[in-house]
Short mmCIF file of C-alpha atoms and ligand atoms in Angstrom, two decimals:
data_model
loop_
_atom_site.label_atom_id
_atom_site.label_comp_id
_atom_site.label_asym_id
_atom_site.label_seq_id
_atom_site.Cartn_x
_atom_site.Cartn_y
_atom_site.Cartn_z
CA UNK A 1 101.97 78.54 149.45
CA UNK A 2 105.09 78.24 147.58
CA UNK A 3 105.55 80.74 144.77
CA UNK A 4 105.06 79.11 141.13
CA UNK A 5 108.18 78.67 139.03
CA UNK A 6 107.18 78.94 135.51
CA UNK A 7 109.09 78.04 132.47
CA UNK A 8 112.37 80.37 132.14
CA UNK A 9 113.43 81.38 128.50
CA UNK A 10 116.93 80.62 127.33
CA UNK A 11 119.86 82.75 128.77
CA UNK A 12 120.02 86.17 127.35
CA UNK A 13 116.21 86.12 125.97
CA UNK A 14 115.13 88.52 128.74
CA UNK A 15 117.69 90.77 128.01
CA UNK A 16 116.80 91.65 124.55
CA UNK A 17 115.19 95.16 124.12
CA UNK A 18 112.05 94.35 121.99
CA UNK A 19 111.90 96.48 118.73
CA UNK A 20 109.74 99.38 118.93
CA UNK A 21 107.76 100.12 115.77
CA UNK A 22 107.21 103.69 114.54
CA UNK A 23 104.22 105.18 116.50
CA UNK A 24 100.90 104.66 114.37
CA UNK A 25 98.25 106.34 116.29
CA UNK A 26 97.81 109.47 118.51
CA UNK A 27 94.90 110.09 121.15
CA UNK A 28 91.67 111.29 119.66
CA UNK A 29 89.52 110.52 116.62
CA UNK A 30 91.11 112.76 113.75
CA UNK A 31 93.06 111.29 111.21
CA UNK A 32 96.87 111.40 111.35
CA UNK A 33 99.62 112.18 108.89
CA UNK A 34 101.71 108.68 109.66
CA UNK A 35 105.17 109.33 108.39
CA UNK A 36 106.82 107.03 110.75
CA UNK A 37 107.59 103.61 108.95
CA UNK A 38 108.46 104.34 105.45
CA UNK A 39 105.32 103.20 104.10
CA UNK A 40 104.59 104.06 100.53
CA UNK A 41 102.11 107.04 100.43
CA UNK A 42 100.72 105.52 97.11
CA UNK A 43 99.92 102.16 98.62
CA UNK A 44 99.72 98.95 96.58
CA UNK A 45 98.97 98.74 92.98
CA UNK A 46 95.21 98.43 92.45
CA UNK A 47 96.13 94.81 90.64
CA UNK A 48 97.64 93.71 94.04
CA UNK A 49 94.44 94.54 95.89
CA UNK A 50 92.49 92.96 93.50
CA UNK A 51 94.57 89.60 93.63
CA UNK A 52 94.38 89.90 97.53
CA UNK A 53 90.38 90.12 97.38
CA UNK A 54 90.08 87.30 94.85
CA UNK A 55 92.16 84.99 97.32
CA UNK A 56 89.39 85.47 99.79
CA UNK A 57 87.40 82.71 97.92
CA UNK A 58 90.38 80.17 98.87
CA UNK A 59 90.84 80.91 102.44
CA UNK A 60 90.18 77.24 103.74
CA UNK A 61 93.28 75.94 101.66
CA UNK A 62 96.97 75.72 102.62
CA UNK A 63 99.13 77.98 100.35
CA UNK A 64 101.85 76.41 98.07
CA UNK A 65 104.49 76.04 100.68
CA UNK A 66 107.04 76.66 98.18
CA UNK A 67 105.24 80.06 96.93
CA UNK A 68 106.35 78.96 93.41
CA UNK A 69 104.37 81.40 91.34
CA UNK A 70 105.87 84.27 93.52
CA UNK A 71 109.45 83.07 93.37
CA UNK A 72 108.90 82.66 89.31
CA UNK A 73 107.58 86.27 89.13
CA UNK A 74 110.66 87.80 91.10
CA UNK A 75 112.87 85.75 88.90
CA UNK A 76 111.50 86.67 85.63
CA UNK A 77 111.44 90.46 86.84
CA UNK A 78 115.44 90.21 87.96
CA UNK A 79 116.40 87.47 85.47
CA UNK A 80 117.28 85.22 88.61
CA UNK A 81 116.90 81.32 88.96
CA UNK A 82 113.75 80.97 91.15
CA UNK A 83 115.69 77.96 93.22
CA UNK A 84 117.83 80.58 94.68
CA UNK A 85 114.93 82.60 95.94
CA UNK A 86 113.25 81.98 99.44
CA UNK A 87 110.24 83.86 100.48
CA UNK A 88 109.32 85.14 104.02
CA UNK A 89 106.60 86.79 106.16
CA UNK A 90 108.32 90.14 105.50
CA UNK A 91 112.37 90.29 105.15
CA UNK A 92 112.12 90.42 108.92
CA UNK A 93 111.28 86.51 108.92
CA UNK A 94 113.94 86.03 106.45
CA UNK A 95 116.81 87.97 108.35
CA UNK A 96 115.60 85.98 111.34
CA UNK A 97 115.80 82.46 109.13
CA UNK A 98 119.27 83.44 108.14
CA UNK A 99 120.37 84.28 111.78
CA UNK A 100 118.81 80.64 112.93
CA UNK A 101 120.78 79.00 110.03
CA UNK A 102 123.99 80.30 110.48
CA UNK A 103 124.34 81.68 114.25
CA UNK A 104 124.75 80.26 117.58
CA UNK A 105 126.22 80.50 120.99
CA UNK A 106 129.74 81.41 120.85
CA UNK A 107 129.41 83.09 117.23
CA UNK A 108 129.68 86.79 116.46
CA UNK A 109 127.69 88.85 114.11
CA UNK A 110 128.69 92.40 112.96
CA UNK A 111 126.39 95.10 111.90
CA UNK A 112 127.26 98.95 111.66
CA UNK A 113 126.86 101.35 114.30
CA UNK A 114 123.44 102.96 113.24
CA UNK A 115 122.31 99.60 111.47
CA UNK A 116 118.81 98.34 111.31
CA UNK A 117 118.07 97.11 114.97
CA UNK A 118 116.30 93.82 113.89
CA UNK A 119 119.94 92.53 113.14
CA UNK A 120 120.89 92.96 117.17
CA UNK A 121 117.71 91.40 117.99
CA UNK A 122 118.06 88.56 115.38
CA UNK A 123 121.71 87.80 116.77
CA UNK A 124 120.79 87.86 120.38
CA UNK A 125 117.82 85.78 120.19
CA UNK A 126 120.50 82.90 118.69
CA UNK A 127 122.60 83.26 121.60
CA UNK A 128 125.24 85.05 119.56
CA UNK A 129 127.27 88.01 120.11
CA UNK A 130 126.44 91.40 118.40
CA UNK A 131 129.76 93.48 117.28
CA UNK A 132 129.05 96.99 116.36
CA UNK A 133 131.26 98.63 113.57
CA UNK A 134 131.81 102.31 113.81
CA UNK A 135 130.25 104.55 110.98
CA UNK A 136 132.15 107.39 109.32
CA UNK A 137 129.73 110.38 108.24
CA UNK A 138 126.81 108.27 109.23
CA UNK A 139 127.56 105.79 106.61
CA UNK A 140 128.77 102.18 107.02
CA UNK A 141 132.56 102.14 106.80
CA UNK A 142 134.26 99.06 105.17
CA UNK A 143 137.52 99.38 106.89
CA UNK A 144 135.68 99.62 110.30
CA UNK A 145 133.53 96.56 109.44
CA UNK A 146 136.74 94.38 108.45
CA UNK A 147 138.47 95.71 111.65
CA UNK A 148 135.96 93.98 113.57
CA UNK A 149 136.44 90.58 112.11
CA UNK A 150 137.55 87.75 114.55
CA UNK A 151 137.74 84.06 114.04
CA UNK A 152 134.23 83.83 115.69
CA UNK A 153 132.56 86.20 113.08
CA UNK A 154 130.03 84.34 110.91
CA UNK A 155 127.73 86.66 109.64
CA UNK A 156 127.96 90.57 108.58
CA UNK A 157 124.52 92.27 108.19
CA UNK A 158 124.52 95.63 106.16
CA UNK A 159 121.46 97.72 105.07
CA UNK A 160 122.11 99.35 101.93
CA UNK A 161 120.82 102.03 101.85
CA UNK A 162 120.54 101.95 105.75
CA UNK A 163 117.71 102.70 108.16
CA UNK A 164 117.41 105.31 109.58
CA UNK A 165 120.17 107.05 108.02
CA UNK A 166 119.41 106.70 104.39
CA UNK A 167 123.06 106.68 103.51
CA UNK A 168 124.62 103.95 101.24
CA UNK A 169 127.85 102.20 100.07
CA UNK A 170 128.47 102.20 96.23
CA UNK A 171 129.13 98.91 94.42
CA UNK A 172 132.78 99.25 94.61
CA UNK A 173 132.85 99.56 98.36
CA UNK A 174 130.37 96.69 98.82
CA UNK A 175 132.80 94.47 96.59
CA UNK A 176 135.69 95.55 98.91
CA UNK A 177 133.80 94.44 101.76
CA UNK A 178 132.97 90.95 100.30
CA UNK A 179 136.64 90.52 99.08
CA UNK A 180 138.12 91.56 102.39
CA UNK A 181 135.77 89.09 104.50
CA UNK A 182 136.60 85.31 104.89
CA UNK A 183 135.05 82.94 102.65
CA UNK A 184 133.10 81.37 105.59
CA UNK A 185 131.68 84.58 106.73
CA UNK A 186 128.07 85.14 105.38
CA UNK A 187 127.71 88.65 103.95
CA UNK A 188 123.92 89.69 104.15
CA UNK A 189 122.86 92.68 102.15
CA UNK A 190 119.63 94.04 103.14
CA UNK A 191 118.20 96.06 100.27
CA UNK A 192 114.51 96.97 101.63
CA UNK A 193 114.95 100.48 99.68
CA UNK A 194 116.55 99.46 96.66
CA UNK A 195 113.75 100.41 94.57
CA UNK A 196 114.20 103.96 95.74
CA UNK A 197 117.83 104.48 94.81
CA UNK A 198 118.83 106.33 91.65
CA UNK A 199 122.66 106.76 92.13
CA UNK A 200 124.78 105.26 89.20
CA UNK A 201 127.17 103.68 91.61
CA UNK A 202 124.61 101.42 93.42
CA UNK A 203 124.09 97.97 93.06
CA UNK A 204 121.41 96.29 95.10
CA UNK A 205 123.33 93.07 95.75
CA UNK A 206 122.13 90.70 93.00
CA UNK A 207 125.57 90.87 91.10
CA UNK A 208 127.56 89.93 94.54
CA UNK A 209 124.98 87.04 95.08
CA UNK A 210 125.59 85.94 91.60
CA UNK A 211 129.21 86.11 91.57
CA UNK A 212 130.09 84.61 95.27
CA UNK A 213 129.02 81.76 97.14
CA UNK A 214 128.52 83.38 100.59
CA UNK A 215 126.27 86.25 99.97
CA UNK A 216 122.77 87.02 100.44
CA UNK A 217 120.50 89.84 99.47
CA UNK A 218 117.14 90.67 101.30
CA UNK A 219 114.34 92.29 99.82
CA UNK A 220 110.80 93.52 100.87
CA UNK A 221 107.06 94.12 99.67
CA UNK A 222 106.69 96.45 102.61
CA UNK A 223 108.17 99.78 101.14
CA UNK A 224 107.77 100.75 97.60
CA UNK A 225 105.38 97.91 96.80
CA UNK A 226 103.11 99.08 99.77
CA UNK A 227 102.34 95.61 101.16
CA UNK A 228 103.61 96.22 104.70
CA UNK A 229 100.20 94.83 106.28
CA UNK A 230 100.49 91.75 104.39
CA UNK A 231 103.88 90.97 105.58
CA UNK A 232 106.01 89.59 102.55
CA UNK A 233 109.91 89.60 101.68
CA UNK A 234 112.35 87.48 99.93
CA UNK A 235 116.22 86.55 99.95
CA UNK A 236 118.15 85.84 96.72
CA UNK A 237 120.76 83.41 97.74
CA UNK A 238 123.26 81.02 96.62
CA UNK A 239 121.79 77.40 96.28
CA UNK A 240 123.35 76.03 99.61
CA UNK A 241 122.21 79.02 101.50
CA UNK A 242 118.51 78.71 100.00
CA UNK A 243 118.68 74.79 100.96
CA UNK A 244 119.68 75.83 104.63
CA UNK A 245 116.87 78.19 104.80
CA UNK A 246 114.19 76.07 103.16
CA UNK A 247 114.91 73.42 105.83
CA UNK A 248 114.13 75.61 108.66
CA UNK A 249 111.32 77.74 107.60
CA UNK A 250 107.83 77.07 108.39
CA UNK A 251 106.20 74.71 105.94
CA UNK A 252 103.60 77.61 104.73
CA UNK A 253 105.37 80.72 106.05
CA UNK A 254 104.00 83.10 103.54
CA UNK A 255 100.05 83.25 102.95
CA UNK A 256 98.05 82.65 99.92
CA UNK A 257 96.65 86.22 99.87
CA UNK A 258 100.46 87.49 100.12
CA UNK A 259 101.48 85.22 97.44
CA UNK A 260 98.63 86.46 94.88
CA UNK A 261 99.27 89.91 95.88
CA UNK A 262 102.92 89.84 95.33
CA UNK A 263 102.70 88.36 92.06
CA UNK A 264 100.35 91.11 90.69
CA UNK A 265 102.35 93.85 92.22
CA UNK A 266 105.22 92.76 90.47
CA UNK A 267 103.53 92.81 87.38
CA UNK A 268 102.45 96.42 87.59
CA UNK A 269 106.03 98.27 87.47
CA UNK A 270 104.56 101.37 86.30
CA UNK A 271 103.09 101.73 89.57
CA UNK A 272 106.41 101.37 91.21
CA UNK A 273 108.27 103.97 88.61
CA UNK A 274 105.68 106.28 89.63
CA UNK A 275 106.31 105.83 93.32
CA UNK A 276 110.13 106.20 92.79
CA UNK A 277 109.77 109.39 90.85
CA UNK A 278 107.34 110.96 93.38
CA UNK A 279 109.88 109.98 95.86
CA UNK A 280 112.97 111.44 94.13
CA UNK A 281 111.36 114.76 93.45
CA UNK A 282 109.99 115.23 97.09
CA UNK A 283 113.08 113.94 98.79
CA UNK A 284 114.87 116.39 97.02
CA UNK A 285 112.47 119.18 97.68
CA UNK A 286 112.14 118.12 101.39
CA UNK A 287 115.78 118.12 102.12
CA UNK A 288 116.54 121.48 100.43
CA UNK A 289 113.74 123.05 102.29
CA UNK A 290 114.17 121.67 105.68
CA UNK A 291 117.93 122.64 105.33
CA UNK A 292 116.92 126.13 104.69
CA UNK A 293 115.00 126.09 107.97
CA UNK A 294 118.23 125.29 109.91
CA UNK A 295 117.78 121.64 110.08
CA UNK A 296 120.78 119.19 109.46
CA UNK A 297 119.45 116.63 106.76
CA UNK A 298 121.66 113.47 106.30
CA UNK A 299 121.91 112.90 102.49
CA UNK A 300 119.39 110.09 101.87
CA UNK A 301 118.94 107.57 98.91
CA UNK A 302 115.92 106.24 100.43
CA UNK A 303 112.25 106.99 101.07
CA UNK A 304 113.05 108.86 104.25
CA UNK A 305 114.93 111.52 105.71
CA UNK A 306 117.03 111.68 108.90
CA UNK A 307 116.35 115.35 110.47
CA UNK A 308 118.70 116.64 113.30
CA UNK A 309 117.54 119.37 115.50
CA UNK A 310 119.49 121.80 117.38
CA UNK A 311 119.86 120.93 121.01
CA UNK A 312 118.35 123.51 123.54
CA UNK A 313 116.73 126.62 123.08
CA UNK A 314 113.22 125.19 122.45
CA UNK A 315 114.05 123.54 119.13
CA UNK A 316 114.97 120.00 120.07
CA UNK A 317 113.59 116.61 118.50
CA UNK A 318 111.55 115.99 121.63
CA UNK A 319 110.09 119.37 121.27
CA UNK A 320 109.49 118.91 117.47
CA UNK A 321 107.82 115.79 118.13
CA UNK A 322 105.24 117.12 120.53
CA UNK A 323 104.72 119.96 118.20
CA UNK A 324 104.06 117.75 115.32
CA UNK A 325 101.83 115.45 117.42
CA UNK A 326 99.61 118.50 118.01
CA UNK A 327 99.23 118.90 114.51
CA UNK A 328 98.32 115.10 113.94
CA UNK A 329 101.77 114.44 112.32
CA UNK A 330 103.77 111.56 113.38
CA UNK A 331 107.39 111.10 112.51
CA UNK A 332 109.74 108.41 113.75
CA UNK A 333 111.73 108.68 116.85
CA UNK A 334 115.17 107.43 116.50
CA UNK A 335 116.87 107.77 120.06
CA UNK A 336 117.18 103.99 120.30
CA UNK A 337 119.60 103.92 116.99
CA UNK A 338 121.84 106.75 118.57
CA UNK A 339 120.13 109.60 117.42
CA UNK A 340 118.18 111.34 120.40
CA UNK A 341 118.42 114.77 118.65
CA UNK A 342 116.87 113.58 115.29
CA UNK A 343 113.59 112.35 113.99
CA UNK A 344 113.04 110.42 110.76
CA UNK A 345 110.35 111.50 108.26
CA UNK A 346 109.13 109.21 105.65
CA UNK A 347 108.38 110.95 101.92
CA UNK A 348 104.60 111.23 102.01
CA UNK A 349 102.24 112.65 99.41
CA UNK A 350 102.58 115.95 98.23
CA UNK A 351 99.65 117.10 100.88
CA UNK A 352 101.75 115.13 103.99
CA UNK A 353 104.97 116.54 102.87
CA UNK A 354 103.71 120.15 102.69
CA UNK A 355 102.00 119.67 105.94
CA UNK A 356 105.38 118.78 107.69
CA UNK A 357 107.11 121.86 106.08
CA UNK A 358 104.47 124.10 107.19
CA UNK A 359 104.61 122.69 110.75
CA UNK A 360 108.41 122.65 111.01
CA UNK A 361 108.59 126.17 109.63
CA UNK A 362 106.32 127.22 112.34
CA UNK A 363 108.26 125.21 114.93
CA UNK A 364 111.77 126.40 113.76
CA UNK A 365 110.62 130.18 113.51
CA UNK A 366 109.63 130.17 117.12
CA UNK A 367 106.06 130.08 116.82
CA UNK A 368 106.91 126.34 117.85
CA UNK A 369 105.64 126.44 121.54
CA UNK A 370 103.45 123.54 121.97
CA UNK A 371 99.68 124.60 122.24
CA UNK A 372 99.14 122.77 125.56
C1 LIG B 401 116.66 98.06 106.54
C2 LIG B 401 115.27 97.29 106.77
N1 LIG B 401 115.37 96.10 106.58
C3 LIG B 401 114.07 95.30 106.62
C4 LIG B 401 112.93 95.85 106.94
C5 LIG B 401 111.74 94.91 107.38
O1 LIG B 401 111.04 95.04 106.39
P1 LIG B 401 109.90 93.82 106.45
O2 LIG B 401 108.32 94.57 106.53
O3 LIG B 401 110.11 93.22 105.00
O4 LIG B 401 109.90 92.92 107.49
C6 LIG B 401 113.03 97.21 107.25
C7 LIG B 401 111.77 97.95 107.60
O5 LIG B 401 111.63 98.83 108.26
C8 LIG B 401 113.87 98.01 106.95
O6 LIG B 401 114.12 99.29 107.19
#
């Protein structure tokens, strides 16, 4: 019998390392404290849940393929033109649409050393070449990015703030980046965590998109809006970019329940402010308390903290991870981001944060041997 030869994916596809999401479960039936995916500890606004449930009566219908009501609600909140907004099934889809429209074989796209890994996958999936710019102090470095530009560069992806570091670039630096890039290079500002940033020198990307013809900002409903399960994101783009993305996206790429929940969620800004206020208080408290324990905590503008563990003597990130699992606490391993000695912790409810603090206090003080 001759061996069957099945279809073979395009060159390079099977070399792509799949994205590994944050762990969400542990063996056993007891509940876990899941702080591994930067989800909102408050969940969505009750108004969004109500709208989602009401959408159940229309499941046989196709949604509005242009997601007009959602684009109008976003436009109203931020004072934008709805014609410049494109929605997607999570910002992941929007980032991939951008890569499909602007990258192909022979092109290069730049992202920074510890940048969000979806960029690398999106670039490789189009047969383009990822180019990695070194960071300074775990922060994107504008000069290093500009130094990586070549005649083949088509796109620069930058998360601001970045995941998993939580560090951000001020508006002045983002303007300097844009000004230093050629006109034909698309700058993609991924502002998934924008709602959490309280720094005065921060700008989410709206200004740069509005004042240039080659910048896109992406946003998500998965983080502060608490709708990760629904998959909803959007981009604010120049008209030409919106036109390109609209030509290639699925005709009904955002579901009706997601559109309905998104509109209702945007109307409840008090819910969002409460989540941001809680985050601000607890991010500060946790950073301080964890630093006192002897961990190095990267200063974060987002809803998570990158915790660097000492190497050796029983206090490593691996050992901390195992220790926390025994206490039903899940943080995020970040070795694939170049941080084998760190864990990323999402800011949770007060109870969840206190549970992490208690566990890591025991771990760091030497009562940390795993109960095997
Ligand atoms: C920087 C960044 N961009 C985009 C996303 C993707 O979010 P979405 O759920 O909208 O696809 C994430 C999620 O972790 C993220 O951290």
